[in-house]
């Protein structure tokens, strides 16, 4: 089994997804788009593509010209029926490729906030978000739900939190892969975003939280991963 992941900034890695993939015996490869000599792999033999987050936006092509080739790669992977998981920016890129708009959300969400499942959703991720769990967020943009996609869950600060495209492609606006260390890294690199009193932005202490919060979302991440590759 082969997993290929796309990294947009050095400080945002796979997090707990790497632990899961290693436990399940995946061969792991990556494309680091911030490196000058990066390239995208051949699709043949890939079982799962994971597209991670980053502070840039899907339309920032002038500043990040690699976005053009990345979108082409995503489009080709969807066409070739490769399983795909996009997280935050990754989900936004998938939505854009599928023809949906990606825009600024009315609110930035940074910290721990509940998501609640869409009552009409019946798919691979059904039941995971029952009970309105608190999950980790760090985003300012949002996506429309693309055609032929199903809304999976929402939050008070952002209506479109996750989508499912034909049980093959999944976009999560939030982060289930985050660990305490990776949260600290985000704070270190993006602290300017939390120097505010906006409704859905928490302070550093609340964002760091405790180990129990991370273990709960990491367990959800494991379930999402297993459902996607099943």
JSON list of C-alpha atoms in Angstrom, two decimals:
[
{"chain": "A", "resi": 1, "resn": "UNK", "atom": "CA", "xyz": [0.00, 0.00, 0.00]},
{"chain": "A", "resi": 2, "resn": "UNK", "atom": "CA", "xyz": [1.31, 3.43, -0.99]},
{"chain": "A", "resi": 3, "resn": "UNK", "atom": "CA", "xyz": [0.47, 6.83, 0.48]},
{"chain": "A", "resi": 4, "resn": "UNK", "atom": "CA", "xyz": [1.69, 10.04, -1.13]},
{"chain": "A", "resi": 5, "resn": "UNK", "atom": "CA", "xyz": [1.21, 13.36, 0.64]},
{"chain": "A", "resi": 6, "resn": "UNK", "atom": "CA", "xyz": [1.57, 16.98, -0.40]},
{"chain": "A", "resi": 7, "resn": "UNK", "atom": "CA", "xyz": [3.17, 19.46, 1.99]},
{"chain": "A", "resi": 8, "resn": "UNK", "atom": "CA", "xyz": [2.70, 23.20, 1.46]},
{"chain": "A", "resi": 9, "resn": "UNK", "atom": "CA", "xyz": [4.80, 24.66, 4.29]},
{"chain": "A", "resi": 10, "resn": "UNK", "atom": "CA", "xyz": [7.63, 23.12, 6.35]},
{"chain": "A", "resi": 11, "resn": "UNK", "atom": "CA", "xyz": [5.79, 23.53, 9.66]},
{"chain": "A", "resi": 12, "resn": "UNK", "atom": "CA", "xyz": [2.64, 21.62, 8.69]},
{"chain": "A", "resi": 13, "resn": "UNK", "atom": "CA", "xyz": [3.30, 17.91, 8.36]},
{"chain": "A", "resi": 14, "resn": "UNK", "atom": "CA", "xyz": [1.23, 14.74, 8.39]},
{"chain": "A", "resi": 15, "resn": "UNK", "atom": "CA", "xyz": [0.86, 14.75, 12.16]},
{"chain": "A", "resi": 16, "resn": "UNK", "atom": "CA", "xyz": [-0.87, 11.65, 13.48]},
{"chain": "A", "resi": 17, "resn": "UNK", "atom": "CA", "xyz": [-1.65, 10.46, 9.94]},
{"chain": "A", "resi": 18, "resn": "UNK", "atom": "CA", "xyz": [1.99, 9.43, 9.66]},
{"chain": "A", "resi": 19, "resn": "UNK", "atom": "CA", "xyz": [1.64, 7.25, 12.77]},
{"chain": "A", "resi": 20, "resn": "UNK", "atom": "CA", "xyz": [-1.48, 5.59, 11.37]},
{"chain": "A", "resi": 21, "resn": "UNK", "atom": "CA", "xyz": [0.07, 4.96, 7.95]},
{"chain": "A", "resi": 22, "resn": "UNK", "atom": "CA", "xyz": [3.20, 3.46, 9.49]},
{"chain": "A", "resi": 23, "resn": "UNK", "atom": "CA", "xyz": [1.15, 1.21, 11.76]},
{"chain": "A", "resi": 24, "resn": "UNK", "atom": "CA", "xyz": [-0.73, -0.07, 8.73]},
{"chain": "A", "resi": 25, "resn": "UNK", "atom": "CA", "xyz": [2.42, -0.72, 6.73]},
{"chain": "A", "resi": 26, "resn": "UNK", "atom": "CA", "xyz": [2.09, 1.98, 4.07]},
{"chain": "A", "resi": 27, "resn": "UNK", "atom": "CA", "xyz": [5.03, 3.08, 1.98]},
{"chain": "A", "resi": 28, "resn": "UNK", "atom": "CA", "xyz": [5.04, 6.88, 2.39]},
{"chain": "A", "resi": 29, "resn": "UNK", "atom": "CA", "xyz": [6.30, 9.41, -0.15]},
{"chain": "A", "resi": 30, "resn": "UNK", "atom": "CA", "xyz": [5.81, 13.15, -0.41]},
{"chain": "A", "resi": 31, "resn": "UNK", "atom": "CA", "xyz": [5.87, 16.25, -2.58]},
{"chain": "A", "resi": 32, "resn": "UNK", "atom": "CA", "xyz": [7.10, 19.38, -0.79]},
{"chain": "A", "resi": 33, "resn": "UNK", "atom": "CA", "xyz": [5.91, 22.15, -3.06]},
{"chain": "A", "resi": 34, "resn": "UNK", "atom": "CA", "xyz": [8.03, 24.78, -1.29]},
{"chain": "A", "resi": 35, "resn": "UNK", "atom": "CA", "xyz": [11.19, 23.02, -2.49]},
{"chain": "A", "resi": 36, "resn": "UNK", "atom": "CA", "xyz": [12.44, 24.29, -5.88]},
{"chain": "A", "resi": 37, "resn": "UNK", "atom": "CA", "xyz": [13.00, 20.82, -7.38]},
{"chain": "A", "resi": 38, "resn": "UNK", "atom": "CA", "xyz": [9.71, 19.25, -6.27]},
{"chain": "A", "resi": 39, "resn": "UNK", "atom": "CA", "xyz": [7.66, 17.00, -8.54]},
{"chain": "A", "resi": 40, "resn": "UNK", "atom": "CA", "xyz": [4.38, 15.11, -8.48]},
{"chain": "A", "resi": 41, "resn": "UNK", "atom": "CA", "xyz": [4.45, 11.31, -8.79]},
{"chain": "A", "resi": 42, "resn": "UNK", "atom": "CA", "xyz": [2.91, 8.95, -11.27]},
{"chain": "A", "resi": 43, "resn": "UNK", "atom": "CA", "xyz": [-0.54, 7.90, -10.10]},
{"chain": "A", "resi": 44, "resn": "UNK", "atom": "CA", "xyz": [-0.16, 4.22, -10.87]},
{"chain": "A", "resi": 45, "resn": "UNK", "atom": "CA", "xyz": [0.24, 2.23, -7.69]},
{"chain": "A", "resi": 46, "resn": "UNK", "atom": "CA", "xyz": [-0.89, 4.98, -5.33]},
{"chain": "A", "resi": 47, "resn": "UNK", "atom": "CA", "xyz": [-3.59, 3.91, -2.88]},
{"chain": "A", "resi": 48, "resn": "UNK", "atom": "CA", "xyz": [-4.09, 7.21, -1.06]},
{"chain": "A", "resi": 49, "resn": "UNK", "atom": "CA", "xyz": [-3.15, 10.85, -1.58]},
{"chain": "A", "resi": 50, "resn": "UNK", "atom": "CA", "xyz": [-3.25, 13.20, 1.42]},
{"chain": "A", "resi": 51, "resn": "UNK", "atom": "CA", "xyz": [-3.18, 16.95, 0.74]},
{"chain": "A", "resi": 52, "resn": "UNK", "atom": "CA", "xyz": [-2.27, 19.02, 3.77]},
{"chain": "A", "resi": 53, "resn": "UNK", "atom": "CA", "xyz": [-2.95, 22.61, 4.82]},
{"chain": "A", "resi": 54, "resn": "UNK", "atom": "CA", "xyz": [-1.10, 25.89, 4.54]},
{"chain": "A", "resi": 55, "resn": "UNK", "atom": "CA", "xyz": [-1.55, 29.64, 4.97]},
{"chain": "A", "resi": 56, "resn": "UNK", "atom": "CA", "xyz": [-1.90, 30.40, 1.26]},
{"chain": "A", "resi": 57, "resn": "UNK", "atom": "CA", "xyz": [-5.19, 30.45, -0.66]},
{"chain": "A", "resi": 58, "resn": "UNK", "atom": "CA", "xyz": [-6.27, 28.41, -3.68]},
{"chain": "A", "resi": 59, "resn": "UNK", "atom": "CA", "xyz": [-6.25, 31.51, -5.91]},
{"chain": "A", "resi": 60, "resn": "UNK", "atom": "CA", "xyz": [-2.77, 32.78, -4.92]},
{"chain": "A", "resi": 61, "resn": "UNK", "atom": "CA", "xyz": [-1.28, 31.53, -8.18]},
{"chain": "A", "resi": 62, "resn": "UNK", "atom": "CA", "xyz": [0.90, 34.58, -8.84]},
{"chain": "A", "resi": 63, "resn": "UNK", "atom": "CA", "xyz": [2.69, 34.13, -5.53]},
{"chain": "A", "resi": 64, "resn": "UNK", "atom": "CA", "xyz": [2.61, 30.33, -5.59]},
{"chain": "A", "resi": 65, "resn": "UNK", "atom": "CA", "xyz": [2.75, 29.18, -9.25]},
{"chain": "A", "resi": 66, "resn": "UNK", "atom": "CA", "xyz": [3.05, 25.54, -8.17]},
{"chain": "A", "resi": 67, "resn": "UNK", "atom": "CA", "xyz": [-0.68, 25.69, -7.40]},
{"chain": "A", "resi": 68, "resn": "UNK", "atom": "CA", "xyz": [-1.36, 25.24, -11.12]},
{"chain": "A", "resi": 69, "resn": "UNK", "atom": "CA", "xyz": [0.44, 21.90, -11.33]},
{"chain": "A", "resi": 70, "resn": "UNK", "atom": "CA", "xyz": [-0.91, 20.77, -7.99]},
{"chain": "A", "resi": 71, "resn": "UNK", "atom": "CA", "xyz": [-4.48, 21.35, -9.16]},
{"chain": "A", "resi": 72, "resn": "UNK", "atom": "CA", "xyz": [-3.71, 19.43, -12.37]},
{"chain": "A", "resi": 73, "resn": "UNK", "atom": "CA", "xyz": [-2.37, 16.56, -10.27]},
{"chain": "A", "resi": 74, "resn": "UNK", "atom": "CA", "xyz": [-5.48, 16.54, -8.07]},
{"chain": "A", "resi": 75, "resn": "UNK", "atom": "CA", "xyz": [-7.76, 16.64, -11.12]},
{"chain": "A", "resi": 76, "resn": "UNK", "atom": "CA", "xyz": [-5.94, 13.71, -12.68]},
{"chain": "A", "resi": 77, "resn": "UNK", "atom": "CA", "xyz": [-6.00, 11.72, -9.42]},
{"chain": "A", "resi": 78, "resn": "UNK", "atom": "CA", "xyz": [-9.76, 12.19, -9.11]},
{"chain": "A", "resi": 79, "resn": "UNK", "atom": "CA", "xyz": [-10.26, 11.09, -12.72]},
{"chain": "A", "resi": 80, "resn": "UNK", "atom": "CA", "xyz": [-8.10, 8.01, -12.11]},
{"chain": "A", "resi": 81, "resn": "UNK", "atom": "CA", "xyz": [-10.13, 6.97, -9.04]},
{"chain": "A", "resi": 82, "resn": "UNK", "atom": "CA", "xyz": [-7.34, 7.35, -6.48]},
{"chain": "A", "resi": 83, "resn": "UNK", "atom": "CA", "xyz": [-8.58, 7.78, -2.91]},
{"chain": "A", "resi": 84, "resn": "UNK", "atom": "CA", "xyz": [-7.88, 11.32, -1.71]},
{"chain": "A", "resi": 85, "resn": "UNK", "atom": "CA", "xyz": [-8.08, 13.11, 1.63]},
{"chain": "A", "resi": 86, "resn": "UNK", "atom": "CA", "xyz": [-7.71, 16.90, 1.70]},
{"chain": "A", "resi": 87, "resn": "UNK", "atom": "CA", "xyz": [-7.27, 18.78, 4.95]},
{"chain": "A", "resi": 88, "resn": "UNK", "atom": "CA", "xyz": [-7.90, 22.53, 5.29]},
{"chain": "A", "resi": 89, "resn": "UNK", "atom": "CA", "xyz": [-6.14, 24.05, 2.24]},
{"chain": "A", "resi": 90, "resn": "UNK", "atom": "CA", "xyz": [-6.14, 20.53, 0.80]},
{"chain": "A", "resi": 91, "resn": "UNK", "atom": "CA", "xyz": [-9.93, 20.38, 1.03]},
{"chain": "A", "resi": 92, "resn": "UNK", "atom": "CA", "xyz": [-10.21, 23.85, -0.49]},
{"chain": "A", "resi": 93, "resn": "UNK", "atom": "CA", "xyz": [-8.01, 22.82, -3.43]},
{"chain": "A", "resi": 94, "resn": "UNK", "atom": "CA", "xyz": [-10.18, 19.75, -4.06]},
{"chain": "A", "resi": 95, "resn": "UNK", "atom": "CA", "xyz": [-13.34, 21.87, -3.91]},
{"chain": "A", "resi": 96, "resn": "UNK", "atom": "CA", "xyz": [-11.82, 24.32, -6.39]},
{"chain": "A", "resi": 97, "resn": "UNK", "atom": "CA", "xyz": [-10.83, 21.51, -8.78]},
{"chain": "A", "resi": 98, "resn": "UNK", "atom": "CA", "xyz": [-14.39, 20.13, -8.57]},
{"chain": "A", "resi": 99, "resn": "UNK", "atom": "CA", "xyz": [-15.78, 23.52, -9.62]},
{"chain": "A", "resi": 100, "resn": "UNK", "atom": "CA", "xyz": [-16.87, 24.99, -6.29]},
{"chain": "A", "resi": 101, "resn": "UNK", "atom": "CA", "xyz": [-16.05, 28.47, -5.01]},
{"chain": "A", "resi": 102, "resn": "UNK", "atom": "CA", "xyz": [-13.52, 29.00, -2.25]},
{"chain": "A", "resi": 103, "resn": "UNK", "atom": "CA", "xyz": [-13.95, 32.27, -0.38]},
{"chain": "A", "resi": 104, "resn": "UNK", "atom": "CA", "xyz": [-13.19, 34.00, 2.90]},
{"chain": "A", "resi": 105, "resn": "UNK", "atom": "CA", "xyz": [-15.35, 32.60, 5.66]},
{"chain": "A", "resi": 106, "resn": "UNK", "atom": "CA", "xyz": [-17.43, 35.05, 7.68]},
{"chain": "A", "resi": 107, "resn": "UNK", "atom": "CA", "xyz": [-15.36, 34.07, 10.71]},
{"chain": "A", "resi": 108, "resn": "UNK", "atom": "CA", "xyz": [-11.87, 32.74, 11.23]},
{"chain": "A", "resi": 109, "resn": "UNK", "atom": "CA", "xyz": [-11.90, 29.55, 13.27]},
{"chain": "A", "resi": 110, "resn": "UNK", "atom": "CA", "xyz": [-8.78, 28.92, 15.33]},
{"chain": "A", "resi": 111, "resn": "UNK", "atom": "CA", "xyz": [-8.94, 26.55, 18.26]},
{"chain": "A", "resi": 112, "resn": "UNK", "atom": "CA", "xyz": [-11.30, 23.89, 19.56]},
{"chain": "A", "resi": 113, "resn": "UNK", "atom": "CA", "xyz": [-14.91, 24.05, 18.36]},
{"chain": "A", "resi": 114, "resn": "UNK", "atom": "CA", "xyz": [-17.67, 21.50, 17.91]},
{"chain": "A", "resi": 115, "resn": "UNK", "atom": "CA", "xyz": [-18.78, 20.05, 14.60]},
{"chain": "A", "resi": 116, "resn": "UNK", "atom": "CA", "xyz": [-22.16, 18.47, 14.09]},
{"chain": "A", "resi": 117, "resn": "UNK", "atom": "CA", "xyz": [-23.09, 15.90, 11.43]},
{"chain": "A", "resi": 118, "resn": "UNK", "atom": "CA", "xyz": [-25.44, 16.65, 8.57]},
{"chain": "A", "resi": 119, "resn": "UNK", "atom": "CA", "xyz": [-28.62, 14.64, 9.20]},
{"chain": "A", "resi": 120, "resn": "UNK", "atom": "CA", "xyz": [-28.93, 13.67, 5.53]},
{"chain": "A", "resi": 121, "resn": "UNK", "atom": "CA", "xyz": [-25.42, 12.29, 5.13]},
{"chain": "A", "resi": 122, "resn": "UNK", "atom": "CA", "xyz": [-25.06, 8.56, 4.68]},
{"chain": "A", "resi": 123, "resn": "UNK", "atom": "CA", "xyz": [-21.58, 7.63, 3.54]},
{"chain": "A", "resi": 124, "resn": "UNK", "atom": "CA", "xyz": [-18.18, 6.31, 4.59]},
{"chain": "A", "resi": 125, "resn": "UNK", "atom": "CA", "xyz": [-17.82, 8.89, 7.36]},
{"chain": "A", "resi": 126, "resn": "UNK", "atom": "CA", "xyz": [-21.29, 8.36, 8.83]},
{"chain": "A", "resi": 127, "resn": "UNK", "atom": "CA", "xyz": [-21.38, 8.24, 12.63]},
{"chain": "A", "resi": 128, "resn": "UNK", "atom": "CA", "xyz": [-17.87, 9.59, 13.22]},
{"chain": "A", "resi": 129, "resn": "UNK", "atom": "CA", "xyz": [-19.10, 13.05, 14.20]},
{"chain": "A", "resi": 130, "resn": "UNK", "atom": "CA", "xyz": [-22.13, 12.00, 16.21]},
{"chain": "A", "resi": 131, "resn": "UNK", "atom": "CA", "xyz": [-22.28, 13.69, 19.59]},
{"chain": "A", "resi": 132, "resn": "UNK", "atom": "CA", "xyz": [-20.90, 16.96, 18.19]},
{"chain": "A", "resi": 133, "resn": "UNK", "atom": "CA", "xyz": [-17.23, 16.40, 19.07]},
{"chain": "A", "resi": 134, "resn": "UNK", "atom": "CA", "xyz": [-14.81, 19.25, 19.63]},
{"chain": "A", "resi": 135, "resn": "UNK", "atom": "CA", "xyz": [-12.16, 19.27, 16.91]},
{"chain": "A", "resi": 136, "resn": "UNK", "atom": "CA", "xyz": [-9.16, 21.42, 16.08]},
{"chain": "A", "resi": 137, "resn": "UNK", "atom": "CA", "xyz": [-9.55, 24.29, 13.58]},
{"chain": "A", "resi": 138, "resn": "UNK", "atom": "CA", "xyz": [-7.18, 26.79, 11.98]},
{"chain": "A", "resi": 139, "resn": "UNK", "atom": "CA", "xyz": [-8.64, 28.42, 8.90]},
{"chain": "A", "resi": 140, "resn": "UNK", "atom": "CA", "xyz": [-10.00, 31.65, 7.47]},
{"chain": "A", "resi": 141, "resn": "UNK", "atom": "CA", "xyz": [-11.35, 30.42, 4.11]},
{"chain": "A", "resi": 142, "resn": "UNK", "atom": "CA", "xyz": [-14.27, 28.14, 3.32]},
{"chain": "A", "resi": 143, "resn": "UNK", "atom": "CA", "xyz": [-15.54, 26.18, 0.34]},
{"chain": "A", "resi": 144, "resn": "UNK", "atom": "CA", "xyz": [-18.92, 25.71, -1.29]},
{"chain": "A", "resi": 145, "resn": "UNK", "atom": "CA", "xyz": [-19.97, 22.07, -1.51]},
{"chain": "A", "resi": 146, "resn": "UNK", "atom": "CA", "xyz": [-19.12, 20.92, -5.05]},
{"chain": "A", "resi": 147, "resn": "UNK", "atom": "CA", "xyz": [-21.69, 19.29, -7.32]},
{"chain": "A", "resi": 148, "resn": "UNK", "atom": "CA", "xyz": [-22.19, 15.57, -6.65]},
{"chain": "A", "resi": 149, "resn": "UNK", "atom": "CA", "xyz": [-20.61, 15.96, -3.21]},
{"chain": "A", "resi": 150, "resn": "UNK", "atom": "CA", "xyz": [-22.34, 15.41, 0.12]},
{"chain": "A", "resi": 151, "resn": "UNK", "atom": "CA", "xyz": [-22.02, 17.71, 3.13]},
{"chain": "A", "resi": 152, "resn": "UNK", "atom": "CA", "xyz": [-20.70, 15.65, 6.05]},
{"chain": "A", "resi": 153, "resn": "UNK", "atom": "CA", "xyz": [-20.69, 18.11, 8.94]},
{"chain": "A", "resi": 154, "resn": "UNK", "atom": "CA", "xyz": [-20.83, 21.78, 9.95]},
{"chain": "A", "resi": 155, "resn": "UNK", "atom": "CA", "xyz": [-19.89, 24.06, 12.84]},
{"chain": "A", "resi": 156, "resn": "UNK", "atom": "CA", "xyz": [-21.33, 27.22, 14.34]},
{"chain": "A", "resi": 157, "resn": "UNK", "atom": "CA", "xyz": [-18.58, 29.28, 12.72]},
{"chain": "A", "resi": 158, "resn": "UNK", "atom": "CA", "xyz": [-18.49, 27.59, 9.31]},
{"chain": "A", "resi": 159, "resn": "UNK", "atom": "CA", "xyz": [-21.38, 25.78, 7.60]},
{"chain": "A", "resi": 160, "resn": "UNK", "atom": "CA", "xyz": [-19.31, 23.64, 5.22]},
{"chain": "A", "resi": 161, "resn": "UNK", "atom": "CA", "xyz": [-16.81, 21.69, 7.29]},
{"chain": "A", "resi": 162, "resn": "UNK", "atom": "CA", "xyz": [-16.45, 18.46, 5.33]},
{"chain": "A", "resi": 163, "resn": "UNK", "atom": "CA", "xyz": [-17.59, 16.82, 2.10]},
{"chain": "A", "resi": 164, "resn": "UNK", "atom": "CA", "xyz": [-17.62, 13.40, 0.48]},
{"chain": "A", "resi": 165, "resn": "UNK", "atom": "CA", "xyz": [-17.28, 12.94, -3.28]},
{"chain": "A", "resi": 166, "resn": "UNK", "atom": "CA", "xyz": [-18.51, 9.50, -4.36]},
{"chain": "A", "resi": 167, "resn": "UNK", "atom": "CA", "xyz": [-16.84, 7.78, -1.41]},
{"chain": "A", "resi": 168, "resn": "UNK", "atom": "CA", "xyz": [-13.51, 8.42, -3.16]},
{"chain": "A", "resi": 169, "resn": "UNK", "atom": "CA", "xyz": [-12.51, 11.98, -2.31]},
{"chain": "A", "resi": 170, "resn": "UNK", "atom": "CA", "xyz": [-12.93, 13.62, 1.09]},
{"chain": "A", "resi": 171, "resn": "UNK", "atom": "CA", "xyz": [-12.33, 17.18, 2.24]},
{"chain": "A", "resi": 172, "resn": "UNK", "atom": "CA", "xyz": [-12.04, 18.17, 5.90]},
{"chain": "A", "resi": 173, "resn": "UNK", "atom": "CA", "xyz": [-11.82, 21.86, 6.79]},
{"chain": "A", "resi": 174, "resn": "UNK", "atom": "CA", "xyz": [-10.65, 20.96, 10.31]},
{"chain": "A", "resi": 175, "resn": "UNK", "atom": "CA", "xyz": [-7.66, 19.03, 11.63]},
{"chain": "A", "resi": 176, "resn": "UNK", "atom": "CA", "xyz": [-7.98, 15.60, 13.20]},
{"chain": "A", "resi": 177, "resn": "UNK", "atom": "CA", "xyz": [-4.30, 14.86, 12.60]},
{"chain": "A", "resi": 178, "resn": "UNK", "atom": "CA", "xyz": [-3.05, 17.59, 14.94]},
{"chain": "A", "resi": 179, "resn": "UNK", "atom": "CA", "xyz": [-0.87, 16.65, 17.88]},
{"chain": "A", "resi": 180, "resn": "UNK", "atom": "CA", "xyz": [0.17, 18.86, 20.77]},
{"chain": "A", "resi": 181, "resn": "UNK", "atom": "CA", "xyz": [3.57, 19.37, 19.15]},
{"chain": "A", "resi": 182, "resn": "UNK", "atom": "CA", "xyz": [2.12, 20.28, 15.77]},
{"chain": "A", "resi": 183, "resn": "UNK", "atom": "CA", "xyz": [-0.30, 22.73, 17.42]},
{"chain": "A", "resi": 184, "resn": "UNK", "atom": "CA", "xyz": [2.64, 24.40, 19.15]},
{"chain": "A", "resi": 185, "resn": "UNK", "atom": "CA", "xyz": [4.41, 24.65, 15.79]},
{"chain": "A", "resi": 186, "resn": "UNK", "atom": "CA", "xyz": [1.37, 26.36, 14.23]},
{"chain": "A", "resi": 187, "resn": "UNK", "atom": "CA", "xyz": [1.26, 28.85, 17.09]},
{"chain": "A", "resi": 188, "resn": "UNK", "atom": "CA", "xyz": [4.98, 29.55, 16.75]},
{"chain": "A", "resi": 189, "resn": "UNK", "atom": "CA", "xyz": [4.76, 30.23, 13.01]},
{"chain": "A", "resi": 190, "resn": "UNK", "atom": "CA", "xyz": [1.30, 31.86, 12.84]},
{"chain": "A", "resi": 191, "resn": "UNK", "atom": "CA", "xyz": [0.94, 33.61, 16.21]},
{"chain": "A", "resi": 192, "resn": "UNK", "atom": "CA", "xyz": [-0.12, 36.85, 14.51]},
{"chain": "A", "resi": 193, "resn": "UNK", "atom": "CA", "xyz": [-3.44, 35.21, 13.65]},
{"chain": "A", "resi": 194, "resn": "UNK", "atom": "CA", "xyz": [-4.43, 34.71, 17.29]},
{"chain": "A", "resi": 195, "resn": "UNK", "atom": "CA", "xyz": [-3.68, 38.23, 18.55]},
{"chain": "A", "resi": 196, "resn": "UNK", "atom": "CA", "xyz": [-7.35, 39.14, 18.44]},
{"chain": "A", "resi": 197, "resn": "UNK", "atom": "CA", "xyz": [-10.61, 38.79, 20.34]},
{"chain": "A", "resi": 198, "resn": "UNK", "atom": "CA", "xyz": [-12.76, 37.48, 17.50]},
{"chain": "A", "resi": 199, "resn": "UNK", "atom": "CA", "xyz": [-15.58, 35.11, 18.41]},
{"chain": "A", "resi": 200, "resn": "UNK", "atom": "CA", "xyz": [-14.06, 31.92, 17.03]},
{"chain": "A", "resi": 201, "resn": "UNK", "atom": "CA", "xyz": [-10.39, 32.56, 17.78]},
{"chain": "A", "resi": 202, "resn": "UNK", "atom": "CA", "xyz": [-9.06, 31.18, 21.05]},
{"chain": "A", "resi": 203, "resn": "UNK", "atom": "CA", "xyz": [-5.98, 32.24, 22.99]},
{"chain": "A", "resi": 204, "resn": "UNK", "atom": "CA", "xyz": [-2.75, 30.28, 23.06]},
{"chain": "A", "resi": 205, "resn": "UNK", "atom": "CA", "xyz": [-3.51, 28.40, 26.28]},
{"chain": "A", "resi": 206, "resn": "UNK", "atom": "CA", "xyz": [-6.92, 27.28, 25.04]},
{"chain": "A", "resi": 207, "resn": "UNK", "atom": "CA", "xyz": [-5.47, 26.25, 21.69]},
{"chain": "A", "resi": 208, "resn": "UNK", "atom": "CA", "xyz": [-2.75, 24.12, 23.29]},
{"chain": "A", "resi": 209, "resn": "UNK", "atom": "CA", "xyz": [-5.41, 22.42, 25.41]},
{"chain": "A", "resi": 210, "resn": "UNK", "atom": "CA", "xyz": [-4.61, 19.05, 26.96]},
{"chain": "A", "resi": 211, "resn": "UNK", "atom": "CA", "xyz": [-3.55, 15.59, 25.83]},
{"chain": "A", "resi": 212, "resn": "UNK", "atom": "CA", "xyz": [-7.09, 14.22, 26.08]},
{"chain": "A", "resi": 213, "resn": "UNK", "atom": "CA", "xyz": [-8.34, 16.52, 23.33]},
{"chain": "A", "resi": 214, "resn": "UNK", "atom": "CA", "xyz": [-5.61, 15.39, 20.96]},
{"chain": "A", "resi": 215, "resn": "UNK", "atom": "CA", "xyz": [-6.10, 11.70, 21.70]},
{"chain": "A", "resi": 216, "resn": "UNK", "atom": "CA", "xyz": [-9.82, 12.04, 20.90]},
{"chain": "A", "resi": 217, "resn": "UNK", "atom": "CA", "xyz": [-9.30, 13.73, 17.53]},
{"chain": "A", "resi": 218, "resn": "UNK", "atom": "CA", "xyz": [-6.45, 11.37, 16.65]},
{"chain": "A", "resi": 219, "resn": "UNK", "atom": "CA", "xyz": [-8.75, 8.43, 17.29]},
{"chain": "A", "resi": 220, "resn": "UNK", "atom": "CA", "xyz": [-11.30, 10.02, 14.94]},
{"chain": "A", "resi": 221, "resn": "UNK", "atom": "CA", "xyz": [-8.52, 10.48, 12.39]},
{"chain": "A", "resi": 222, "resn": "UNK", "atom": "CA", "xyz": [-7.73, 6.78, 12.62]},
{"chain": "A", "resi": 223, "resn": "UNK", "atom": "CA", "xyz": [-11.37, 5.93, 11.94]},
{"chain": "A", "resi": 224, "resn": "UNK", "atom": "CA", "xyz": [-11.55, 8.35, 8.99]},
{"chain": "A", "resi": 225, "resn": "UNK", "atom": "CA", "xyz": [-8.36, 6.85, 7.56]},
{"chain": "A", "resi": 226, "resn": "UNK", "atom": "CA", "xyz": [-9.64, 3.29, 7.91]},
{"chain": "A", "resi": 227, "resn": "UNK", "atom": "CA", "xyz": [-12.98, 4.14, 6.34]},
{"chain": "A", "resi": 228, "resn": "UNK", "atom": "CA", "xyz": [-11.35, 5.86, 3.36]},
{"chain": "A", "resi": 229, "resn": "UNK", "atom": "CA", "xyz": [-9.00, 3.00, 2.53]},
{"chain": "A", "resi": 230, "resn": "UNK", "atom": "CA", "xyz": [-11.54, 0.23, 3.23]}
]
